[in-house]
CSV table of C-alpha atoms in Angstrom, one decimal:
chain,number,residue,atom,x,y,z
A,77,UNK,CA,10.9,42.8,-37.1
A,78,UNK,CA,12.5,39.8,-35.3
A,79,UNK,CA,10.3,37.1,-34.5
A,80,UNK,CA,10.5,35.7,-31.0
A,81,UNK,CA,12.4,32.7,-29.9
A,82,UNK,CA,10.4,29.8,-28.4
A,83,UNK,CA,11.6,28.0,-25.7
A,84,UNK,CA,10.4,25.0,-23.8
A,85,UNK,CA,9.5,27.2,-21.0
A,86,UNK,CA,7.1,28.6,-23.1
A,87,UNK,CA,5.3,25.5,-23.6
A,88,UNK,CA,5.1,25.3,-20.4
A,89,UNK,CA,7.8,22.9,-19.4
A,90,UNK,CA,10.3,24.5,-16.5
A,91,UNK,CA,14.0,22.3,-16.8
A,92,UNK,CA,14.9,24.6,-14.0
A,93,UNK,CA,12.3,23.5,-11.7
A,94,UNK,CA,13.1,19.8,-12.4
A,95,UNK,CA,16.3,20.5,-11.2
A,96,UNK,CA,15.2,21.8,-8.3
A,97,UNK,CA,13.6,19.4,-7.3
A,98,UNK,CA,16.2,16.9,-7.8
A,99,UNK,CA,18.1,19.2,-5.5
A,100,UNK,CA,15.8,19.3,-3.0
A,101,UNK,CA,15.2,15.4,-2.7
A,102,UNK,CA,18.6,14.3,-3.0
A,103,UNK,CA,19.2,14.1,1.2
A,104,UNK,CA,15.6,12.3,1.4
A,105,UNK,CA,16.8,9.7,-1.1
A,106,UNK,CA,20.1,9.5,0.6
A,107,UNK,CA,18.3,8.5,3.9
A,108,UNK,CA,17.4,5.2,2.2
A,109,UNK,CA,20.7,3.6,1.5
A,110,UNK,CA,21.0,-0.2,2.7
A,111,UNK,CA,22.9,-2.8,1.9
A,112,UNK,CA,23.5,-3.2,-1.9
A,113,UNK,CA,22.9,0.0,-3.0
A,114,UNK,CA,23.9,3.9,-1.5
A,115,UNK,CA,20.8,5.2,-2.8
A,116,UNK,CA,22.4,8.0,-4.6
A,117,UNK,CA,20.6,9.8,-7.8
A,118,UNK,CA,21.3,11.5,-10.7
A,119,UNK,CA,22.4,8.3,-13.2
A,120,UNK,CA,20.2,7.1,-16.2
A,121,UNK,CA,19.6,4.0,-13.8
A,122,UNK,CA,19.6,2.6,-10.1
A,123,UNK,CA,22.1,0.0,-9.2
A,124,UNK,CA,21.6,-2.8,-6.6
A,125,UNK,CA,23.8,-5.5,-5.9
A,126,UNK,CA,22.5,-8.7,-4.8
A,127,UNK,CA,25.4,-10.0,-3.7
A,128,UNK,CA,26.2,-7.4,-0.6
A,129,UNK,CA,22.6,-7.7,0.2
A,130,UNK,CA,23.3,-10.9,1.5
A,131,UNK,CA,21.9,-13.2,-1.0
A,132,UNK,CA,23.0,-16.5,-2.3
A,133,UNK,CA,20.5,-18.1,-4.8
A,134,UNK,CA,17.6,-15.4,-5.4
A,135,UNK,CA,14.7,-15.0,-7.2
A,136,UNK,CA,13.8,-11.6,-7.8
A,137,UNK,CA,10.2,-11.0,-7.3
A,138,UNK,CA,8.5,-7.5,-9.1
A,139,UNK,CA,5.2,-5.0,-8.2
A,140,UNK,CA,4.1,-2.0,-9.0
A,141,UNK,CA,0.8,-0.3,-8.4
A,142,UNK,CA,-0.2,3.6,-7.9
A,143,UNK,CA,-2.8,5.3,-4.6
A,144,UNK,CA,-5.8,5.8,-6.7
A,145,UNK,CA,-8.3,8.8,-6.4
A,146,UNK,CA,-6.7,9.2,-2.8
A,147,UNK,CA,-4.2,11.3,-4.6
A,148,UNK,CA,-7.5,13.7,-5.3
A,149,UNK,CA,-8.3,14.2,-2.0
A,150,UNK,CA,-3.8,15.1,-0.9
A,151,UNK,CA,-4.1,17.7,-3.9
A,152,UNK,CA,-7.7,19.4,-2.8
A,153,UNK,CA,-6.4,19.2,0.6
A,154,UNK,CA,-2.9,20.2,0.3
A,155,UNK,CA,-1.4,17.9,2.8
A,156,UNK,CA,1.2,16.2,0.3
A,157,UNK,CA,3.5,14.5,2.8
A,158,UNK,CA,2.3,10.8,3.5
A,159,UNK,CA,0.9,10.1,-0.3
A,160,UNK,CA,4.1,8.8,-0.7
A,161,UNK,CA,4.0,6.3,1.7
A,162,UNK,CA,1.1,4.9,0.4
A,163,UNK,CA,2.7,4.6,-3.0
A,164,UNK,CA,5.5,2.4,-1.5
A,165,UNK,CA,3.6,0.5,0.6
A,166,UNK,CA,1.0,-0.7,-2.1
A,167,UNK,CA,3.8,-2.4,-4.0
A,168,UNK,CA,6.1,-3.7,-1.1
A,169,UNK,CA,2.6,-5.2,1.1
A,170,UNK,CA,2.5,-7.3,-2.5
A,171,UNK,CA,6.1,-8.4,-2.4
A,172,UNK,CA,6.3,-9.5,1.6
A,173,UNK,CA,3.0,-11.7,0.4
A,174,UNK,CA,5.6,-13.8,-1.3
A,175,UNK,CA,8.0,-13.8,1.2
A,176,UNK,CA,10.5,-11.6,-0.5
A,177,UNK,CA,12.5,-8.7,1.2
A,178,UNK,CA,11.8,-5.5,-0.6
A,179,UNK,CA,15.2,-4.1,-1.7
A,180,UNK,CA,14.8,-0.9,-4.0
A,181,UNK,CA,12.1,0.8,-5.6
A,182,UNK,CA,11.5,3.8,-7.9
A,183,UNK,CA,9.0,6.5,-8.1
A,184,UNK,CA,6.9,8.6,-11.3
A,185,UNK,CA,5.5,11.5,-10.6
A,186,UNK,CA,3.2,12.9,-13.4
A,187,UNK,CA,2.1,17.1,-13.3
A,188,UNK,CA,0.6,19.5,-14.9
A,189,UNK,CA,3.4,22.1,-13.8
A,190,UNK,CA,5.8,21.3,-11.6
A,191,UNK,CA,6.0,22.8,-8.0
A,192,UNK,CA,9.5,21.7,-6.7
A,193,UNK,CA,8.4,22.2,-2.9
A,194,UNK,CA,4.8,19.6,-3.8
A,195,UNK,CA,7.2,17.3,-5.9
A,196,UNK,CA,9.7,17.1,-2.4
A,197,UNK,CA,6.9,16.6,-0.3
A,198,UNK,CA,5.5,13.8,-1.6
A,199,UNK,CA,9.3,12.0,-2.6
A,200,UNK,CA,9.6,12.4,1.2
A,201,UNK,CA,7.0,10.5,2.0
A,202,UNK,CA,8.2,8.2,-0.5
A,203,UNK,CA,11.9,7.9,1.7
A,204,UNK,CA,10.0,7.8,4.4
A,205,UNK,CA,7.9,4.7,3.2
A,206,UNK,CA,11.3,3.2,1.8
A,207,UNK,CA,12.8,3.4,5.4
A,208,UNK,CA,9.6,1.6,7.2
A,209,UNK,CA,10.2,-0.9,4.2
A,210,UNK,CA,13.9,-1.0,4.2
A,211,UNK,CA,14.6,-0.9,0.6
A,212,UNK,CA,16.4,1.7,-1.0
A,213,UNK,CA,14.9,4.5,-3.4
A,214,UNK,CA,17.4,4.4,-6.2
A,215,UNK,CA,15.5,6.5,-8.9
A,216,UNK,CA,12.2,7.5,-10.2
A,217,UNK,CA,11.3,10.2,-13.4
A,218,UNK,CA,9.7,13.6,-12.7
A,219,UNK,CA,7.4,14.3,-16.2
A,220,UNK,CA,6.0,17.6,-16.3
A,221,UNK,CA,2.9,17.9,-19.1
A,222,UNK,CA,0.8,20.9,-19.5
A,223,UNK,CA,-2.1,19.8,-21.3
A,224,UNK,CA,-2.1,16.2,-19.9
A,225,UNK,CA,-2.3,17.4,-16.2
A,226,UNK,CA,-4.2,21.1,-14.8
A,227,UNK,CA,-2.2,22.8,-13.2
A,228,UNK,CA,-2.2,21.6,-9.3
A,229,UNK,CA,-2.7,18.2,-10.4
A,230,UNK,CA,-0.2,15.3,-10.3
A,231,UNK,CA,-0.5,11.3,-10.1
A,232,UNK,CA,1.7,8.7,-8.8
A,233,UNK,CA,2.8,5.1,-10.2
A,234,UNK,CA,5.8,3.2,-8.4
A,235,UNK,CA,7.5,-0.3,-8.3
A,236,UNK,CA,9.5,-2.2,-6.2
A,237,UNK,CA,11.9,-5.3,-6.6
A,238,UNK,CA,12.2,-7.9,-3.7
A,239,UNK,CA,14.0,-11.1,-3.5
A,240,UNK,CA,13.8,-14.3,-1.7
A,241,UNK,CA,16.2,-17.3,-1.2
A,242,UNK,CA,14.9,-19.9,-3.7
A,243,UNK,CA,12.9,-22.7,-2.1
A,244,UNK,CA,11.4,-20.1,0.5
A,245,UNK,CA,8.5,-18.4,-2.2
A,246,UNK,CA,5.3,-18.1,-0.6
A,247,UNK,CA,2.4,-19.6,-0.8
A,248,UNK,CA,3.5,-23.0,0.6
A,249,UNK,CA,2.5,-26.7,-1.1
A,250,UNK,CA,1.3,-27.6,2.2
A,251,UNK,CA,-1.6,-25.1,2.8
A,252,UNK,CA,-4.4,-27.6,3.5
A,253,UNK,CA,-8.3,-27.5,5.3
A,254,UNK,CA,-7.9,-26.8,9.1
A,255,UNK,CA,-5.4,-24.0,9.0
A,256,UNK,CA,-5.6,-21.0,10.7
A,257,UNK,CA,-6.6,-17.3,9.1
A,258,UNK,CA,-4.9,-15.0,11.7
A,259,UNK,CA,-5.9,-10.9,10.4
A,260,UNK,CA,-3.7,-8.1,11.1
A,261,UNK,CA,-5.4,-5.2,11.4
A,262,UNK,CA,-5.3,-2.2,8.9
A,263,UNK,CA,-4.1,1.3,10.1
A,264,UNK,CA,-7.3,2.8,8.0
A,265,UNK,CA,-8.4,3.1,4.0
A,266,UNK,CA,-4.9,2.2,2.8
A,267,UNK,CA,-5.3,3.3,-0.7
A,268,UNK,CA,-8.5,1.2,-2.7
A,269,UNK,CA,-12.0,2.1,-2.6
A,270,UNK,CA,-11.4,5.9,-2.6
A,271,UNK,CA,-13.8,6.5,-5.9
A,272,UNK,CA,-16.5,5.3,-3.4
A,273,UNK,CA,-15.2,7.5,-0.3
A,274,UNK,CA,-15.4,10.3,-2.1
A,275,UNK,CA,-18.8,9.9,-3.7
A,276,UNK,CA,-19.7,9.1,0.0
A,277,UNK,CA,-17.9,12.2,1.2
A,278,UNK,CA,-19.8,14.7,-1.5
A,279,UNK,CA,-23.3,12.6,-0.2
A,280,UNK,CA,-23.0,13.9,3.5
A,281,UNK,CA,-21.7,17.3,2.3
A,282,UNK,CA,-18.9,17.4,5.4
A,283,UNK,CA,-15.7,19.5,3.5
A,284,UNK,CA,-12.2,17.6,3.9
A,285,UNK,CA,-11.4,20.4,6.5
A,286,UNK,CA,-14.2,20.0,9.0
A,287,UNK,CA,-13.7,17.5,12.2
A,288,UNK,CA,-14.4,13.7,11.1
A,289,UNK,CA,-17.9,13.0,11.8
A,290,UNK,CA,-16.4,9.7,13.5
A,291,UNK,CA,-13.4,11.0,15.0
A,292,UNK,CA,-12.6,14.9,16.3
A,293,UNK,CA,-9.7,14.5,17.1
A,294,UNK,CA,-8.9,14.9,13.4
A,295,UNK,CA,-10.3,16.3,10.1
A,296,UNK,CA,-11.9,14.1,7.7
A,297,UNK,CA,-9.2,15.0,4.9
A,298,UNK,CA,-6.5,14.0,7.9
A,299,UNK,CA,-8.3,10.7,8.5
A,300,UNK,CA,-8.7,9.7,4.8
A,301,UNK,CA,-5.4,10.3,4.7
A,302,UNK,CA,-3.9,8.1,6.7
A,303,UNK,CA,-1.0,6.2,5.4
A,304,UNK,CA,-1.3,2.1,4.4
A,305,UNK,CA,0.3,0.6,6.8
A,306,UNK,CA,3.2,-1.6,5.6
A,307,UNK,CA,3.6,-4.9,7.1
A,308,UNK,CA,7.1,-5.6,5.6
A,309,UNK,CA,9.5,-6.0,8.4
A,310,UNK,CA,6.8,-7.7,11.0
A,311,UNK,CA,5.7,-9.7,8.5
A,312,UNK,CA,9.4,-10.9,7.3
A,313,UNK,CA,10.3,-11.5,11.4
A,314,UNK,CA,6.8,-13.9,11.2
A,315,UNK,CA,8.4,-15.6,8.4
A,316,UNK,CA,12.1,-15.8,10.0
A,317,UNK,CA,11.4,-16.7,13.0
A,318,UNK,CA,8.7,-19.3,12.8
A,319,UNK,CA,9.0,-20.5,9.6
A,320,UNK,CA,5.7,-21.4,10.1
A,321,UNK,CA,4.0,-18.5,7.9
A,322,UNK,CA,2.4,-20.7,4.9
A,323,UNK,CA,0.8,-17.7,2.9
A,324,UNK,CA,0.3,-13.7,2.8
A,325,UNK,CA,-2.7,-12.1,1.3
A,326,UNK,CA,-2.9,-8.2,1.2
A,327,UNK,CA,-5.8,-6.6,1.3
A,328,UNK,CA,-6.2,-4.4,-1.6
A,329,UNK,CA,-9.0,-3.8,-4.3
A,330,UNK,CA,-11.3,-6.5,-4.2
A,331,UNK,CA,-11.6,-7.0,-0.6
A,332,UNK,CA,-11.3,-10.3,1.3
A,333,UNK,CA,-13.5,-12.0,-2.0
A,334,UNK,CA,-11.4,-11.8,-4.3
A,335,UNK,CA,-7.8,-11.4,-2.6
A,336,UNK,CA,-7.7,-14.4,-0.2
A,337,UNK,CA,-8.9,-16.9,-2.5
A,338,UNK,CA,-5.5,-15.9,-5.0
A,339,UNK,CA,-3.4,-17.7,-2.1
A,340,UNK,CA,-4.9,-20.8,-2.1
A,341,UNK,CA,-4.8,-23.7,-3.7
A,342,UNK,CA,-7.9,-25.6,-5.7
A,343,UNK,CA,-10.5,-26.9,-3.7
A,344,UNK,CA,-10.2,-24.7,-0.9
A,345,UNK,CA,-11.7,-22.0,0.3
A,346,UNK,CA,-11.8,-20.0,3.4
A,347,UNK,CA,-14.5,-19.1,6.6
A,348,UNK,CA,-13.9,-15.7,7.8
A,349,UNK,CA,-16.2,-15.0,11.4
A,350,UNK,CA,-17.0,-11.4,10.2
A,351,UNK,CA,-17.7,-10.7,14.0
A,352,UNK,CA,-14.0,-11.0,14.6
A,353,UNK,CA,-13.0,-8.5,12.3
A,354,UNK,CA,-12.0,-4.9,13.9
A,355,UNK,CA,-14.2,-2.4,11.8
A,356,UNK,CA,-12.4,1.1,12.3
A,357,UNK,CA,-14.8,3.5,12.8
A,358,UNK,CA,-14.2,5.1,9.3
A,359,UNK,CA,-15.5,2.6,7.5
A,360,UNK,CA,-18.8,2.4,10.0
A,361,UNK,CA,-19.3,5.6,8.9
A,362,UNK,CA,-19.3,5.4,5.2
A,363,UNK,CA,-21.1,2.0,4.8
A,364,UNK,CA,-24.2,4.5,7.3
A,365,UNK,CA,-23.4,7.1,5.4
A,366,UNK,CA,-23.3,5.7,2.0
A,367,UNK,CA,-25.5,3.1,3.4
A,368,UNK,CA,-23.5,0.5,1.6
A,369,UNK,CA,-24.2,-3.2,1.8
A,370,UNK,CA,-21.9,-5.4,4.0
A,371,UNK,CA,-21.2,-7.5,0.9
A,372,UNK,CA,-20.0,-3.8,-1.0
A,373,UNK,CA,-18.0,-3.1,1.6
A,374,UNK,CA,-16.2,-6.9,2.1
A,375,UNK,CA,-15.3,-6.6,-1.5
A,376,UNK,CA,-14.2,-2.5,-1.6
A,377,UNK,CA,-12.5,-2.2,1.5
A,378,UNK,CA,-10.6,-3.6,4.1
A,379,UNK,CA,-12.7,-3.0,6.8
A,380,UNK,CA,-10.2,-2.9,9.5
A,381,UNK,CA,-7.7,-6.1,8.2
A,382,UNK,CA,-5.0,-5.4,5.9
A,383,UNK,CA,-3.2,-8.8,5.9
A,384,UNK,CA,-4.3,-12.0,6.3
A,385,UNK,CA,-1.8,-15.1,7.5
A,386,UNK,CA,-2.1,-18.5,7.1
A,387,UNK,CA,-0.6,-21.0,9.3
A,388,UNK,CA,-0.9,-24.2,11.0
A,389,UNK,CA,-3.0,-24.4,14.0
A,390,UNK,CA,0.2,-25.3,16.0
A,391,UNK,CA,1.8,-22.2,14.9
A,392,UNK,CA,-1.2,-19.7,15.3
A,393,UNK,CA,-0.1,-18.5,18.5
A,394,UNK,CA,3.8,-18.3,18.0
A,395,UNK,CA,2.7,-16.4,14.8
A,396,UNK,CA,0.7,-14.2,16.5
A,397,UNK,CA,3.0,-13.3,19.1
A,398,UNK,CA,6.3,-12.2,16.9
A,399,UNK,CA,3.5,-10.4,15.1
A,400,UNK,CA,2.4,-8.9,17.9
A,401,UNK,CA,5.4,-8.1,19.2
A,402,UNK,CA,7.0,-6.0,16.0
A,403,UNK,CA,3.9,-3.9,16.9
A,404,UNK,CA,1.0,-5.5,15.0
A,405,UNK,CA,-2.8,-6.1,16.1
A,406,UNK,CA,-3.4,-9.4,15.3
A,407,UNK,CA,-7.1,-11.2,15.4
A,408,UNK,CA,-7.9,-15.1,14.5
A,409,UNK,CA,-10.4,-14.9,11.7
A,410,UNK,CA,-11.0,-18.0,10.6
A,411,UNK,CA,-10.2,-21.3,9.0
A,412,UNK,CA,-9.5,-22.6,5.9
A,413,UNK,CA,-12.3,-25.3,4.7
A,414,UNK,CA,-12.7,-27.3,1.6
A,415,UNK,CA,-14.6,-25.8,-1.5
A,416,UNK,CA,-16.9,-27.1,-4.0
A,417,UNK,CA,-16.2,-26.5,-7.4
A,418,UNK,CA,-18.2,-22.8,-8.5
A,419,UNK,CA,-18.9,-22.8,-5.1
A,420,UNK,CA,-17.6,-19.6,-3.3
A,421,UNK,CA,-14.4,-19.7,-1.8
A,422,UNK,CA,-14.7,-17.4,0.9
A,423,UNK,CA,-17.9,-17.8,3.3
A,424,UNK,CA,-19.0,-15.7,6.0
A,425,UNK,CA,-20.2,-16.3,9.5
A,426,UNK,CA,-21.2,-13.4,11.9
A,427,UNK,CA,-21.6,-9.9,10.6
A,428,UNK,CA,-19.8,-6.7,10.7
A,429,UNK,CA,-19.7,-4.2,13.0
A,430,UNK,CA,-20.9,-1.5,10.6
């Protein structure tokens, strides 16, 4: 009797379908190309060159983060097309904080069994993240791991590489009490916070596929959905064209507590008028819903402000306006104000609109 060959197949692991897939992406990654690199895959490694991206003296500046549990609700929704975009956006947001120009970034994406047409769906939203960026996806890894991952399941990790001229890093040395907090407003949940949503979500007992109880016009899987917005090139025209930007902070896990206070220097602190801040209606609903306090929700979410500029009081309005004009929403927030040691460093005034 001959015994039966094993093959990785077996095991659950399909080459074939990793190929496929590569097949399938290989126009999306194209799409990407820019200056210093033509965005083509299939190497061991992505290649950039600094030198036809225009640079002179860099510094290279790194980040890499994943979406969270909002990667739950693309797979029990099956809308797999804008995951992507959150991916890139959480890392390039953190690399525009320092005033760097995203220029390439790569992708992982970790399954349980690899379905080539899910796998293309979501790199597209990757390109398509890229492209609002304008950096270049030069590579990524595909892993497929039965055992690791059920079947239908995948997760996401990414990073990015930026660079800025040297001498023009952000935060500035001159960030002092007096200036000016302008907030740009957030295009919904981004990606942090979404172990909470969802515990929210399985409270009110409204399925991912029913109209948003705050918004019919789409269902509440399409709303929690929506895509981080990535502040990149608006941000980098602020920077450009005033050169009166002194520091970034994105909004991400920790809220406005814990993120602006990582921009500013010792001994200061910042007053935010919480009655300025433009509370999309999402968030009203889960901190009634959830009936979460307003100090929860500062701290999990952004409530409506994704990125928060510092400036000189001079330069507040000619900030706000090239902001404004790349397409932005821009509110004044608040001021920066000096800080007592273990005192806290960001203060409220007003309340939210929650």
């Amino acid at each position: 009797m001959t015994k039966s060959r094993l093959t990785y197949a077996d095991s659950g692991v399909d080459i074939d379908a990793g190929n496929r897939m590569v097949d399938l992406i290989k126009p999306l990654v194209k799409a990407t190309a820019r200056a210093g690199a033509d965005a083509e895959i299939g190497g061991f490694g992505g290649l950039f060159d600094l030198k036809r991206a225009g640079f002179t003296d860099p510094v290279l500046v790194a980040a890499t983060d994943g979406v969270g549990t909002k990667v739950k609700i693309a797979i029990e929704t099956g809308r797999h097309g804008t995951i992507g975009i959150d991916l890139v956006a959480m890392s390039v947001n953190d690399l525009v904080v320092q005033g760097a120009e995203p220029l390439f970034f790569l992708d992982y994406f970790a399954c349980g069994k690899l379905e080539p047409e899910v796998g293309a769906a979501v790199v597209a939203g990757v390109a398509q993240g890229c492209r609002q960026a304008g950096c270049a996806l030069i590579g990524g890894e595909t892993a497929e791991m039965p055992g690791l991952y059920q079947a239908g399941d995948y997760d996401l990790a990414g990073f990015a590489v930026g660079a800025a001229e040297r001498g023009t890093i952000l935060p500035t040395k001159d960030i002092r009490a007096g200036d000016v907090l302008l907030g740009i407003a957030s295009s919904g949940v981004h990606s942090n916070g979404f172990s909470l949503l969802r515990k929210v979500v399985e409270m009110s007992g409204v399925p991912w596929n029913a109209r948003a109880p705050f918004d019919n016009s789409r269902t509440l899987g399409e709303a929690a959905l929506i895509p981080t917005r990535i502040y990149v090139k608006s941000c980098l025209a602020a920077i450009r064209e005033t050169k009166a930007v002194k520091a970034l902070a994105h909004l991400t896990g920790g809220g406005f507590p814990d993120n602006i206070p990582r921009v500013l220097p010792d001994g200061l602190g910042a007053r935010v008028d919480l009655a300025r801040v433009p509370v999309l209606p999402i968030f009203k609903w889960l901190a009634q819903t959830g009936n979460i306090a307003e100090t929860e929700m500062l701290r999990t979410f952004n409530c409506g402000i994704g990125m928060i500029v510092v400036v000189d009081p001079a330069s507040a309005d000619a900030v706000s306006a090239v902001l404004t004009r790349q397409g932005e929403t821009v509110v004044r927030l608040g001021e920066l104000v000096d800080a007592a040691e273990g005192a806290p460093r960001v203060i409220y005034s007003g309340r939210l609109d929650i």
